[in-house]
Structures are given as C-alpha cells and as structure tokens.
JSON list of C-alpha atoms and ligand atoms in Angstrom, two decimals:
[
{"chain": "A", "resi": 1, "resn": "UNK", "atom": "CA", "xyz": [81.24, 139.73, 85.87]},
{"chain": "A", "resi": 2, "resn": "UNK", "atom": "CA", "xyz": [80.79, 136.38, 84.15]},
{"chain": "A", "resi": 3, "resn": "UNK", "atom": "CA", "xyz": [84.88, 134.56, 84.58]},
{"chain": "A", "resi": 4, "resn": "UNK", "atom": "CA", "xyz": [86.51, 133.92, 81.22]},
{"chain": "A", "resi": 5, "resn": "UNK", "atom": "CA", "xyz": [86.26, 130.02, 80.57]},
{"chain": "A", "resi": 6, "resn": "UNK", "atom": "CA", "xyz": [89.88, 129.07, 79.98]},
{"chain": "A", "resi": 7, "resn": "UNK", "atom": "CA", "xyz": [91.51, 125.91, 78.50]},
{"chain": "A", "resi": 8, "resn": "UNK", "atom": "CA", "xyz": [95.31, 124.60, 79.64]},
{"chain": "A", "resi": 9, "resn": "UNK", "atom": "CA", "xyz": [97.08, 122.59, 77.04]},
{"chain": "A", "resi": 10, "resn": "UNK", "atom": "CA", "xyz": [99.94, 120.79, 78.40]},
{"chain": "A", "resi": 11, "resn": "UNK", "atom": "CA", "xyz": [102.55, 117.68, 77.81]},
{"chain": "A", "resi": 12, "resn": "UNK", "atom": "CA", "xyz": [104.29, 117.15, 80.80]},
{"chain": "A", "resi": 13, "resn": "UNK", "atom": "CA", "xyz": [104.74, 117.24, 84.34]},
{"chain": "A", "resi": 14, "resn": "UNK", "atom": "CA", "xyz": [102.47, 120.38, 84.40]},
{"chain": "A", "resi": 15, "resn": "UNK", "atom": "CA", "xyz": [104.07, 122.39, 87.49]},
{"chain": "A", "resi": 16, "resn": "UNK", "atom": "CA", "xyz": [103.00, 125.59, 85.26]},
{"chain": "A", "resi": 17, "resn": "UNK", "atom": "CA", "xyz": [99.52, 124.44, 85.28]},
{"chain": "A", "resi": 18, "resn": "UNK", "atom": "CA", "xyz": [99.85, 123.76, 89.11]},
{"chain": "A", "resi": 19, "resn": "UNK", "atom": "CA", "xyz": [100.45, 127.09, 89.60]},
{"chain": "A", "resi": 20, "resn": "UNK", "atom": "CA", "xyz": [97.48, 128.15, 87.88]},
{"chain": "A", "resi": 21, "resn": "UNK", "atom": "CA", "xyz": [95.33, 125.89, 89.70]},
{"chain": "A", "resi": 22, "resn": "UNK", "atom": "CA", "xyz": [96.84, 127.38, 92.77]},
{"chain": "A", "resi": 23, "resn": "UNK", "atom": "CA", "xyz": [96.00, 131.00, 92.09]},
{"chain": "A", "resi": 24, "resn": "UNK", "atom": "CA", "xyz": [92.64, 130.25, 90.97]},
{"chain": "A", "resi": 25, "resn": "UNK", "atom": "CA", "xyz": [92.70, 128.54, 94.60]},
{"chain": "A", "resi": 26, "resn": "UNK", "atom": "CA", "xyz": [94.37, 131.55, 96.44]},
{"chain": "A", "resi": 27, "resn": "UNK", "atom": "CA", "xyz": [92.16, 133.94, 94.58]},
{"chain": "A", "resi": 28, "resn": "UNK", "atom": "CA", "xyz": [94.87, 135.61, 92.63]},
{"chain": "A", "resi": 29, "resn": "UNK", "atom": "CA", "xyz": [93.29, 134.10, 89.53]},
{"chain": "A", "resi": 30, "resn": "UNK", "atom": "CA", "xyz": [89.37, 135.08, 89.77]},
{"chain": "A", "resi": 31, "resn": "UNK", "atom": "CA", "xyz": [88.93, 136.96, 86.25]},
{"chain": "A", "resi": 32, "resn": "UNK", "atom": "CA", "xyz": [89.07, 133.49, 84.39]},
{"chain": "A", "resi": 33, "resn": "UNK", "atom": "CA", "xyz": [88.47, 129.79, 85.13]},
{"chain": "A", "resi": 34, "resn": "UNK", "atom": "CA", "xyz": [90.16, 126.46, 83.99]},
{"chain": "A", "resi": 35, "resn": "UNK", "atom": "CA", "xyz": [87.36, 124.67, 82.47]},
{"chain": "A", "resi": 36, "resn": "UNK", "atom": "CA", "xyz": [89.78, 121.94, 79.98]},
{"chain": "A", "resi": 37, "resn": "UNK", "atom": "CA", "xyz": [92.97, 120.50, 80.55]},
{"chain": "A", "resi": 38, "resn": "UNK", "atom": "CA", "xyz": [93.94, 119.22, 76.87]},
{"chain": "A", "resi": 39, "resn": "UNK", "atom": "CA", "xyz": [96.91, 117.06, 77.04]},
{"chain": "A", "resi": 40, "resn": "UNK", "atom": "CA", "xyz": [99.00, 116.15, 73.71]},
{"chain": "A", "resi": 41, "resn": "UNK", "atom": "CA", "xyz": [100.60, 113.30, 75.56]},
{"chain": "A", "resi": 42, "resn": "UNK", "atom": "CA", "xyz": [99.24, 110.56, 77.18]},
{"chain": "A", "resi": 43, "resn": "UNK", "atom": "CA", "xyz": [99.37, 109.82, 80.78]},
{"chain": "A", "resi": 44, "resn": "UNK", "atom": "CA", "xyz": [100.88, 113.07, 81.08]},
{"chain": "A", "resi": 45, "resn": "UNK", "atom": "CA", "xyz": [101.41, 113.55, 85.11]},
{"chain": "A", "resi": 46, "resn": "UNK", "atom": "CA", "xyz": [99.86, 117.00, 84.01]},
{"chain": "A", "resi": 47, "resn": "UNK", "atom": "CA", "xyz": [96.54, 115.34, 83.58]},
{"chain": "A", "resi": 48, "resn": "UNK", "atom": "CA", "xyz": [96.71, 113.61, 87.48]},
{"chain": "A", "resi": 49, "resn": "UNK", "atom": "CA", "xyz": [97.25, 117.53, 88.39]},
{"chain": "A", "resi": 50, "resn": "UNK", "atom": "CA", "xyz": [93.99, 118.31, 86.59]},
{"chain": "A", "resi": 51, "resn": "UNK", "atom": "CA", "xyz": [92.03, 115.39, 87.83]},
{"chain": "A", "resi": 52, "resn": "UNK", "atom": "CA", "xyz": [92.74, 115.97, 91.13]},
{"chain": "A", "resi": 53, "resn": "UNK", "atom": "CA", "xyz": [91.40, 119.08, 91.74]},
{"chain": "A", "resi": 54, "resn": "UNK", "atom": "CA", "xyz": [87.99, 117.94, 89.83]},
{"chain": "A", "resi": 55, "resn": "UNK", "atom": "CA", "xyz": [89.02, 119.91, 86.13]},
{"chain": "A", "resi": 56, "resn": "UNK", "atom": "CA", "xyz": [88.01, 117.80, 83.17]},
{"chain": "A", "resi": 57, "resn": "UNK", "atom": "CA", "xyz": [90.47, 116.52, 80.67]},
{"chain": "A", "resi": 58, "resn": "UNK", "atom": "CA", "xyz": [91.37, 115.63, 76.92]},
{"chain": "A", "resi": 59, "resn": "UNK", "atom": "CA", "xyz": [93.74, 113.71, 75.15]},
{"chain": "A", "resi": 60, "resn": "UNK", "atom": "CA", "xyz": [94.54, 115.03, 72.02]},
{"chain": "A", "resi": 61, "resn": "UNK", "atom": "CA", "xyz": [97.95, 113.14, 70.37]},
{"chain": "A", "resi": 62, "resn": "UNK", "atom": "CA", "xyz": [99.21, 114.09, 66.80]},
{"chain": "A", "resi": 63, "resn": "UNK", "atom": "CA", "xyz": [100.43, 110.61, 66.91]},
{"chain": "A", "resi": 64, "resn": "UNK", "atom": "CA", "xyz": [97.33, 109.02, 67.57]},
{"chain": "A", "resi": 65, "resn": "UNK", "atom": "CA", "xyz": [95.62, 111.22, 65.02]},
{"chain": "A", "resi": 66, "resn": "UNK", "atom": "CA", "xyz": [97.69, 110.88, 62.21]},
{"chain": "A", "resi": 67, "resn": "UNK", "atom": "CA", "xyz": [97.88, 114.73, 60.88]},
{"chain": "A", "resi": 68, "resn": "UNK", "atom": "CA", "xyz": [97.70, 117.95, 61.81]},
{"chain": "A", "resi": 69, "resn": "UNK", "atom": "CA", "xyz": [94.41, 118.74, 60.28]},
{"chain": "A", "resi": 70, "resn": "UNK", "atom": "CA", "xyz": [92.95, 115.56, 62.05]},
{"chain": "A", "resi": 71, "resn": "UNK", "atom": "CA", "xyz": [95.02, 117.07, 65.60]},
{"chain": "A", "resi": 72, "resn": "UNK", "atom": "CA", "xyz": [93.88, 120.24, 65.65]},
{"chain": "A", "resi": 73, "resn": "UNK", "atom": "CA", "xyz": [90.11, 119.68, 64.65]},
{"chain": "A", "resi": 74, "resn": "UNK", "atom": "CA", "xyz": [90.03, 117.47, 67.74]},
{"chain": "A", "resi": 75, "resn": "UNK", "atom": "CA", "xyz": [91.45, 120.26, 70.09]},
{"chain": "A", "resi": 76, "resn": "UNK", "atom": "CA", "xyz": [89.10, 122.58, 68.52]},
{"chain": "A", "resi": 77, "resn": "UNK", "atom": "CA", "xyz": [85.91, 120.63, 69.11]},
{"chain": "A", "resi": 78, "resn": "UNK", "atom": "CA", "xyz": [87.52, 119.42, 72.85]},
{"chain": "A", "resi": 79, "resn": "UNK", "atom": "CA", "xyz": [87.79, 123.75, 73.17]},
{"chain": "A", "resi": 80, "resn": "UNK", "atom": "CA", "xyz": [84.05, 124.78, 71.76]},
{"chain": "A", "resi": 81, "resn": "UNK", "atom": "CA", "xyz": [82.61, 121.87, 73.83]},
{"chain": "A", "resi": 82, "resn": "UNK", "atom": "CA", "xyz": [84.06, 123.81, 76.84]},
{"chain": "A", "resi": 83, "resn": "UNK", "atom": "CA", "xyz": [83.10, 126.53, 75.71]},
{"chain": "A", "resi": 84, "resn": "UNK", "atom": "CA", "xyz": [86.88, 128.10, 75.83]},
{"chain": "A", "resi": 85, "resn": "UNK", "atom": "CA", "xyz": [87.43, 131.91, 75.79]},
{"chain": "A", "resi": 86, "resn": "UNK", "atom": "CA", "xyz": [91.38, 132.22, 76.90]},
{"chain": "A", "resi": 87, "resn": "UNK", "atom": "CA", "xyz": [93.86, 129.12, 75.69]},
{"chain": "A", "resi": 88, "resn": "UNK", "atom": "CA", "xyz": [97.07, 128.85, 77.78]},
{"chain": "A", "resi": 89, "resn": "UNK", "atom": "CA", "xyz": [100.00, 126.64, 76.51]},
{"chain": "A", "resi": 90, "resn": "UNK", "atom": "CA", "xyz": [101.42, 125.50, 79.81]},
{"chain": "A", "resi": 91, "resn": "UNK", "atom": "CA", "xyz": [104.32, 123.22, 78.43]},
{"chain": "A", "resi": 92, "resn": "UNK", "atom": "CA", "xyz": [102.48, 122.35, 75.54]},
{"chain": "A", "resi": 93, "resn": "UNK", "atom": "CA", "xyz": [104.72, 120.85, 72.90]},
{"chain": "A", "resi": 94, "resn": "UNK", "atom": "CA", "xyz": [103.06, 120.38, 69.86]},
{"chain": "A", "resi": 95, "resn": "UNK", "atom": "CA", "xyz": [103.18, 122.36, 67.14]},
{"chain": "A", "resi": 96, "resn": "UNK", "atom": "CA", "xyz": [99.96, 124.60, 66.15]},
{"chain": "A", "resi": 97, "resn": "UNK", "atom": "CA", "xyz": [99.52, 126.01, 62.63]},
{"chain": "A", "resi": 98, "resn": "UNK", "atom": "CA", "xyz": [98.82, 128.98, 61.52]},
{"chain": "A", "resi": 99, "resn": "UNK", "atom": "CA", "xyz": [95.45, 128.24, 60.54]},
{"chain": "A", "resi": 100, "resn": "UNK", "atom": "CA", "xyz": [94.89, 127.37, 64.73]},
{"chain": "A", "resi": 101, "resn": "UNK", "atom": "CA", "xyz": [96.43, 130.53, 65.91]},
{"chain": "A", "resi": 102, "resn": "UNK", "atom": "CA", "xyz": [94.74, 132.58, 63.50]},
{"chain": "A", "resi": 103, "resn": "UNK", "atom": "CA", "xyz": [91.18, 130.76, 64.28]},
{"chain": "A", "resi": 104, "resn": "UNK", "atom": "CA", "xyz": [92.49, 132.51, 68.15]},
{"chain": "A", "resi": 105, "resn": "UNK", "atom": "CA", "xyz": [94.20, 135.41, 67.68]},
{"chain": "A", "resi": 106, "resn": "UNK", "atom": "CA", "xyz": [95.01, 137.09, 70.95]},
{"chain": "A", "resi": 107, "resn": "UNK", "atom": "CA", "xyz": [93.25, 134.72, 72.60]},
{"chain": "A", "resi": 108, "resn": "UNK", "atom": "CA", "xyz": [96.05, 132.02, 73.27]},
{"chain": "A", "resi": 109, "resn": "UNK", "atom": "CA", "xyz": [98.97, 133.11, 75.31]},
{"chain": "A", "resi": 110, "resn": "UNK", "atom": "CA", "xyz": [102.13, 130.70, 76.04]},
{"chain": "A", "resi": 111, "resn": "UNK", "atom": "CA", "xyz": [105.33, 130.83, 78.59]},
{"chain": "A", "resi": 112, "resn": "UNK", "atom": "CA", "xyz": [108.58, 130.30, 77.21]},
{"chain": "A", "resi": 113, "resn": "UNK", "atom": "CA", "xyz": [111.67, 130.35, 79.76]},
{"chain": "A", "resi": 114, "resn": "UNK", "atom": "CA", "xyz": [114.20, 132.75, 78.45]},
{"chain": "A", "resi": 115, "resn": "UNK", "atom": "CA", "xyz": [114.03, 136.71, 78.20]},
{"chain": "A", "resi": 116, "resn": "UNK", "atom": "CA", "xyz": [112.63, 136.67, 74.16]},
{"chain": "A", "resi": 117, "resn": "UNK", "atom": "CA", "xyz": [113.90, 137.86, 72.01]},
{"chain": "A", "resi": 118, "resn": "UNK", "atom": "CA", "xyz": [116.67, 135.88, 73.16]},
{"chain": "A", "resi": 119, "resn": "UNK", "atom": "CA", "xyz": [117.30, 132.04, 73.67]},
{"chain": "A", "resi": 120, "resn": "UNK", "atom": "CA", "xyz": [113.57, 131.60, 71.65]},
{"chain": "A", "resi": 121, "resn": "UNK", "atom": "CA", "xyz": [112.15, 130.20, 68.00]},
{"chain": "A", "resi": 122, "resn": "UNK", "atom": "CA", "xyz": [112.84, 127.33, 66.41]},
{"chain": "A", "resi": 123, "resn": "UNK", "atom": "CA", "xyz": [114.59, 124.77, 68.47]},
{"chain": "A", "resi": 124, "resn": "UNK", "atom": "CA", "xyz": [114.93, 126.63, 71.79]},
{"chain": "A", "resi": 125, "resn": "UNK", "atom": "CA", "xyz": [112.38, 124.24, 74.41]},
{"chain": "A", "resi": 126, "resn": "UNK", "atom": "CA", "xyz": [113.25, 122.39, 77.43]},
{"chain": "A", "resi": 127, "resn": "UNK", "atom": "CA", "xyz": [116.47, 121.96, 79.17]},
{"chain": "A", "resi": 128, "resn": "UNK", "atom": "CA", "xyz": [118.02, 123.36, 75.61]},
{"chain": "A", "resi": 129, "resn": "UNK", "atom": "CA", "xyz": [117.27, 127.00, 76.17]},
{"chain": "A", "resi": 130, "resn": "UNK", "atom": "CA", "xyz": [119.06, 127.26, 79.44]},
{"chain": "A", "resi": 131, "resn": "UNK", "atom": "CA", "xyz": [122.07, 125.74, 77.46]},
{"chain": "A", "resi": 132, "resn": "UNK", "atom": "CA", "xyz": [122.03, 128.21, 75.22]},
{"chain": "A", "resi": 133, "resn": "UNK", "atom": "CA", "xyz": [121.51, 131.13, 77.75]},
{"chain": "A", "resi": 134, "resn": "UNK", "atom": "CA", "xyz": [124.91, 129.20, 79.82]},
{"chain": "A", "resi": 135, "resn": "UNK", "atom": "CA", "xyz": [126.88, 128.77, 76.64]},
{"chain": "A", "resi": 136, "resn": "UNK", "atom": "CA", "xyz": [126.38, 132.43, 75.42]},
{"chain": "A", "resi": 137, "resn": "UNK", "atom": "CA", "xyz": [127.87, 133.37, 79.11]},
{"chain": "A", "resi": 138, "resn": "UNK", "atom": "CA", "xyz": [124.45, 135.61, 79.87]},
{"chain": "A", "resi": 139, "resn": "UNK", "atom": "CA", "xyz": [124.02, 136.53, 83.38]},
{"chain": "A", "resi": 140, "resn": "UNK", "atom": "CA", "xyz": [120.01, 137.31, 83.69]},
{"chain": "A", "resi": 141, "resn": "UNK", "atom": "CA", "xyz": [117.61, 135.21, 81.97]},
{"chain": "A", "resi": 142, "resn": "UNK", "atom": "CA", "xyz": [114.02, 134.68, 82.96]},
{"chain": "A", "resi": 143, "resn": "UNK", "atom": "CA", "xyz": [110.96, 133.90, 81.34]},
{"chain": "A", "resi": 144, "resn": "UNK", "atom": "CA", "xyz": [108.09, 135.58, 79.22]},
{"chain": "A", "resi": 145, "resn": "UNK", "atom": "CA", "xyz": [104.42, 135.29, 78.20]},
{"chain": "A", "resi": 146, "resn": "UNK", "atom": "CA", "xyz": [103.53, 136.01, 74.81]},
{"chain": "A", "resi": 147, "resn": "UNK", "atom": "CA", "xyz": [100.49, 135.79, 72.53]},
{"chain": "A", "resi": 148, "resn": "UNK", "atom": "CA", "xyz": [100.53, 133.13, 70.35]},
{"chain": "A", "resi": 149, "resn": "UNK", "atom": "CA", "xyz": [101.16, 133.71, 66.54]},
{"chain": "A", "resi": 150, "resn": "UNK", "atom": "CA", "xyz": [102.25, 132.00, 63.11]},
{"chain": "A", "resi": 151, "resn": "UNK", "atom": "CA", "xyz": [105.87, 132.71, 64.22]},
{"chain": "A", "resi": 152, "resn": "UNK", "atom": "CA", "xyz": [107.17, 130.41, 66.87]},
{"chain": "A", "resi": 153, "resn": "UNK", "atom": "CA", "xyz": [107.70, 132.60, 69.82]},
{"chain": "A", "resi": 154, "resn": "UNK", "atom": "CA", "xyz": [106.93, 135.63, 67.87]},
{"chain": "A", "resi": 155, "resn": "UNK", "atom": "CA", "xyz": [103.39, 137.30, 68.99]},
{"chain": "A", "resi": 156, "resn": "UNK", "atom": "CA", "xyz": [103.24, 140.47, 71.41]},
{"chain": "A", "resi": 157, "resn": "UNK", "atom": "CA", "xyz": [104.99, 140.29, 74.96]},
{"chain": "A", "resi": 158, "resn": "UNK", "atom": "CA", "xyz": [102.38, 140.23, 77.89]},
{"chain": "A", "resi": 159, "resn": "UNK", "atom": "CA", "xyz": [104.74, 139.93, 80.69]},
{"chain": "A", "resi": 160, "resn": "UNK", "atom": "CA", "xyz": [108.53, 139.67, 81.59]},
{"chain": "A", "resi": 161, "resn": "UNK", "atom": "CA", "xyz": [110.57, 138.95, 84.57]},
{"chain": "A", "resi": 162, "resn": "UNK", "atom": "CA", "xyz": [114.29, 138.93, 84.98]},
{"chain": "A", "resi": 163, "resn": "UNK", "atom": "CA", "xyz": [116.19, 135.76, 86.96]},
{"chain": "A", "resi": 164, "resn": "UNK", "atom": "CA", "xyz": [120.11, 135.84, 88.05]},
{"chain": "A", "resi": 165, "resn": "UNK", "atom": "CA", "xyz": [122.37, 133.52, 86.56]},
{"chain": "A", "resi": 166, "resn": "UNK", "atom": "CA", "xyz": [124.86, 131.88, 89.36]},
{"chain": "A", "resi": 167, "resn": "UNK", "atom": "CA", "xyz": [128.04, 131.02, 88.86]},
{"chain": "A", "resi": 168, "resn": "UNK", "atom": "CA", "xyz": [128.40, 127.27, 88.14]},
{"chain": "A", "resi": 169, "resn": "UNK", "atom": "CA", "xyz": [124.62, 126.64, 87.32]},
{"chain": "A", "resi": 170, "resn": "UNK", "atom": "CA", "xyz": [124.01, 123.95, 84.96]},
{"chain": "A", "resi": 171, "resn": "UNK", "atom": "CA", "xyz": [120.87, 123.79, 82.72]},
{"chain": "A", "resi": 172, "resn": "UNK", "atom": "CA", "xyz": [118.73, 121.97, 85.42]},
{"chain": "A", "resi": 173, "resn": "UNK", "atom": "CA", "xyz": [119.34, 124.30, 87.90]},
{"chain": "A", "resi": 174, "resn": "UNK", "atom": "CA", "xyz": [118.78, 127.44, 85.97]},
{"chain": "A", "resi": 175, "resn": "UNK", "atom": "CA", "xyz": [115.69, 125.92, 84.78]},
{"chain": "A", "resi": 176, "resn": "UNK", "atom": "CA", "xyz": [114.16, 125.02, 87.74]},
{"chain": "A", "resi": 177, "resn": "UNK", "atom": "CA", "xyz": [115.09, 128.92, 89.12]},
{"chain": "A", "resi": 178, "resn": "UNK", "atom": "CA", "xyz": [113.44, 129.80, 86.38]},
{"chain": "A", "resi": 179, "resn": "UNK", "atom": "CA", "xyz": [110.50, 127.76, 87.04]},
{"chain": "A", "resi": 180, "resn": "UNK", "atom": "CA", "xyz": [109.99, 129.24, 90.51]},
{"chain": "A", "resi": 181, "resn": "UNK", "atom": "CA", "xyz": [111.46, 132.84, 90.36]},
{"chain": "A", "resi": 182, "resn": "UNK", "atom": "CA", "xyz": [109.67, 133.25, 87.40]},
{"chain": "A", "resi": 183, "resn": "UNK", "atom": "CA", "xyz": [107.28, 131.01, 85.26]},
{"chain": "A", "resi": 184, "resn": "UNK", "atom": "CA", "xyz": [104.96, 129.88, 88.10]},
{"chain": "A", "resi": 185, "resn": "UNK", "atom": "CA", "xyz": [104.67, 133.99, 89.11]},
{"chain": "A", "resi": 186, "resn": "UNK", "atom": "CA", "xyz": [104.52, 135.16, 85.70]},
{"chain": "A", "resi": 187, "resn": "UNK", "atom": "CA", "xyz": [101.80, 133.00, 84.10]},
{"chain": "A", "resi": 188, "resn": "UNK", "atom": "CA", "xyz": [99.26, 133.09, 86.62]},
{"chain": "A", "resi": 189, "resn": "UNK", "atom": "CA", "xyz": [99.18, 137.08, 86.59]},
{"chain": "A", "resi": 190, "resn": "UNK", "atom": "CA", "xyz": [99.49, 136.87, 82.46]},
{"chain": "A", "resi": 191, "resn": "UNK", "atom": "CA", "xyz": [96.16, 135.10, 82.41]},
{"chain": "A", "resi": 192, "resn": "UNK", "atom": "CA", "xyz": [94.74, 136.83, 85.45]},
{"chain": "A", "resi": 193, "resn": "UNK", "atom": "CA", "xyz": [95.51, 139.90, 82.92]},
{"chain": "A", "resi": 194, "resn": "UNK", "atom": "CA", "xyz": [94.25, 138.51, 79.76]},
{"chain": "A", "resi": 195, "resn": "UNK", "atom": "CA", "xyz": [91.00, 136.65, 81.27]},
{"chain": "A", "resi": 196, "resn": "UNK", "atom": "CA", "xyz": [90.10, 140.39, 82.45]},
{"chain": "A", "resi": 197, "resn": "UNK", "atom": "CA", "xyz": [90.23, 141.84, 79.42]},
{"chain": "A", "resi": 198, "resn": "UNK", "atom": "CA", "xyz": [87.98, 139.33, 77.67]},
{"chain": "A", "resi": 199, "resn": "UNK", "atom": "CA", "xyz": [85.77, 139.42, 80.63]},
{"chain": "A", "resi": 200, "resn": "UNK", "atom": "CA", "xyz": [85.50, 143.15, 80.67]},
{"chain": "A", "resi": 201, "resn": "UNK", "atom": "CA", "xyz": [84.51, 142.74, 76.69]},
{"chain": "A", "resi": 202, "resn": "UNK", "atom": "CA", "xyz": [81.96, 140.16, 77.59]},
{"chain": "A", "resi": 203, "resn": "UNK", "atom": "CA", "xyz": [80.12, 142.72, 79.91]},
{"chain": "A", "resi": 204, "resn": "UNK", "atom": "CA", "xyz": [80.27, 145.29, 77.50]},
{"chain": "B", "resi": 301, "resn": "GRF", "atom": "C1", "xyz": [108.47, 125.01, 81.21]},
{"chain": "B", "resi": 301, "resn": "GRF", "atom": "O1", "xyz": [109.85, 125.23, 81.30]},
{"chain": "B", "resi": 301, "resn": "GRF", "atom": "C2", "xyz": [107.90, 125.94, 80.18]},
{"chain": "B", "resi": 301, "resn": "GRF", "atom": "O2", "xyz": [108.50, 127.18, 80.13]},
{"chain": "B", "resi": 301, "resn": "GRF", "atom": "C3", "xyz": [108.16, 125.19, 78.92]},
{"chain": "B", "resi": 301, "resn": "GRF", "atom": "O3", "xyz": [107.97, 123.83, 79.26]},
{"chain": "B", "resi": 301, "resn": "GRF", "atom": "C4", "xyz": [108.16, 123.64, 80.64]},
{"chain": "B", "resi": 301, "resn": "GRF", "atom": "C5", "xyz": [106.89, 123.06, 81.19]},
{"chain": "B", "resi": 301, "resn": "GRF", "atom": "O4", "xyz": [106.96, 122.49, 82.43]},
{"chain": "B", "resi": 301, "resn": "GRF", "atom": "N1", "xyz": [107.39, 125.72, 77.84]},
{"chain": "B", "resi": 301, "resn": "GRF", "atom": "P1", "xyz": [105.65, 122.01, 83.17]},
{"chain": "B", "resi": 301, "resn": "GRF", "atom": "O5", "xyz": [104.99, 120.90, 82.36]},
{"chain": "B", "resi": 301, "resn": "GRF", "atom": "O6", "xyz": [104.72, 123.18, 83.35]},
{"chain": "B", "resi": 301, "resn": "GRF", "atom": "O7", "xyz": [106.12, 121.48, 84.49]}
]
C-alpha cells in the first residue's frame, strides 16, 4: 500500500515531532511518512530534529512574509511540492485561516495538551493551559488530537488520553507529564490512524 506522504509543521523545540520520527523508526508509524518539516520560526531546534534524521525542511515566517495570504500561499506551495497527503501541527503556533483548513479538511490533525473541551480555544497554548487546568483545582488532564477546523481547537476528536494531576505540580511539571504520559503516545498513533485511512482511500 503506497504510505501517506505527511508534512510536520512546527515552532519549537519539536519533542512531538521527535516522537514521530521515532515511531516511523520503531515501525509503529508505517501507514504514513514525514516527507516536510515546515517550520514558522526560524532556527527552530525542531528543524535540527528534522535535519538530522535526513527529512527536508521549510521556513515559512508570517513575519518574514508580511500577511497571511502571502504565509499561507508559501506553506501551500512548500506542501504540493512534497506532495503532502496528512498535515500534522506538532507545536505549530501560527495561526491558519479558514480558507487553509478548509483547502484540508480532515486532512490536518493537531495535539493540544489538555482534555478539550476543557483548558482549549482562544488563548489556552503553552505553559498557560496547565495554569488553567492547576488554577481550576482539576485532578486529570491529558492531551487530545483533533482535526483541524475554522474554530480554534474545535474540529472532531481523534484520540484522548487521561494524565493524573499530583499534588503540588506546577505548570512545568504537569506539562512535561503531559508531554510523556501523553502527547508523545497519543500523536504518533493519531497519525498512524489517520495516514491509514487516506492510504486505504488511495488503494481504492
Ligand atoms: C506541546 O505542548 C503541544 O501540545 C503544544 O505545543 C507544545 C509543543 O512542544 N501544542 P514541542 O515543540 O513538540 O516540543
């Protein structure tokens, strides 16, 4: 079965990304293939990650491009000159319109680190979602994957898995449970899932 050609756009330190490239490794991702890291940031330590391991890489930043339109016209052409079948927001900060999510519907899928619909939307990213989940006194969190819509946070659940909150965790060290009990398990099995499905479709 031909693998579904995926793209990874990221912003950061890319540990989410690492964990894909480490299930492709292991095996546990074989439906789909990273064939683009896009990063919105420059010298993003995600893009090291990527080079390392021999994936080709973009920069795309909205600052450096001015607008929108001009940002996301440059991701698109980075993602048809790949040939991209499956986006995956890995830490991906930017915003995408909903022109761009519309132009892939169902075929981008993103993590965010809370249970949605909790801690999620406007405003919750980063280190500021686990403040919210300690404020609110909630004692599991964890992460999801979701298709990407218009609505920030918003498309169809994929996946879910539940992490324990400890008494006296601060944000950092909820997050970076979070990271490893969930969001580096999670995403590599959503777009196991997903690259399957548009695989599957491909052979049809
Ligand atoms: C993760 O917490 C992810 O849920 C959020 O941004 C962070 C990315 O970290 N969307 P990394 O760049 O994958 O290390």
């Amino acid at each position: 079965m031909l693998k579904t050609r995926i793209a990874v756009l990221v912003s950061g330190g890319g540990t989410n990304l690492q964990a894909l490239i480490d299930a492709q490794k292991a095996g546990t991702l074989h439906s789909g293939e990273i064939v683009l890291v896009v990063s919105g940031v420059e010298g993003a330590y995600a893009l090291t990650r990527a080079e390392n391991v021999g994936i080709p890489t973009a920069v795309c930043s909205r600052k450096v491009l001015g607008s929108q339109e001009a940002f996301e016209a440059t991701i698109c052409r980075e993602l048809d000159a790949a040939g991209a079948e499956l986006i995956v927001l890995a830490g991906f900060m930017s915003i995408l319109s909903a022109d761009f999510t519309k132009k892939y519907e169902n075929r981008i899928i993103n993590i965010h680190p809370s249970l949605i619909p909790s801690f999620c939307g406007q405003g919750f990213y980063g280190l500021r979602v686990h403040e919210a989940a300690l404020d609110y006194g909630v004692k599991v969190t964890g992460a999801t994957v979701h298709f990407v819509n218009e609505i920030p946070d918003g498309g169809k659940i994929i996946l879910q898995k539940a992490v324990e909150v400890q008494p006296g965790d601060t944000p950092e060290v909820l997050q970076r449970r979070v990271m490893e009990q969930a969001e580096w398990v999670l995403l590599p099995q959503a777009a196991e899932l997903v690259s399957a499905e548009i695989a599957a479709g491909k052979g049809e």
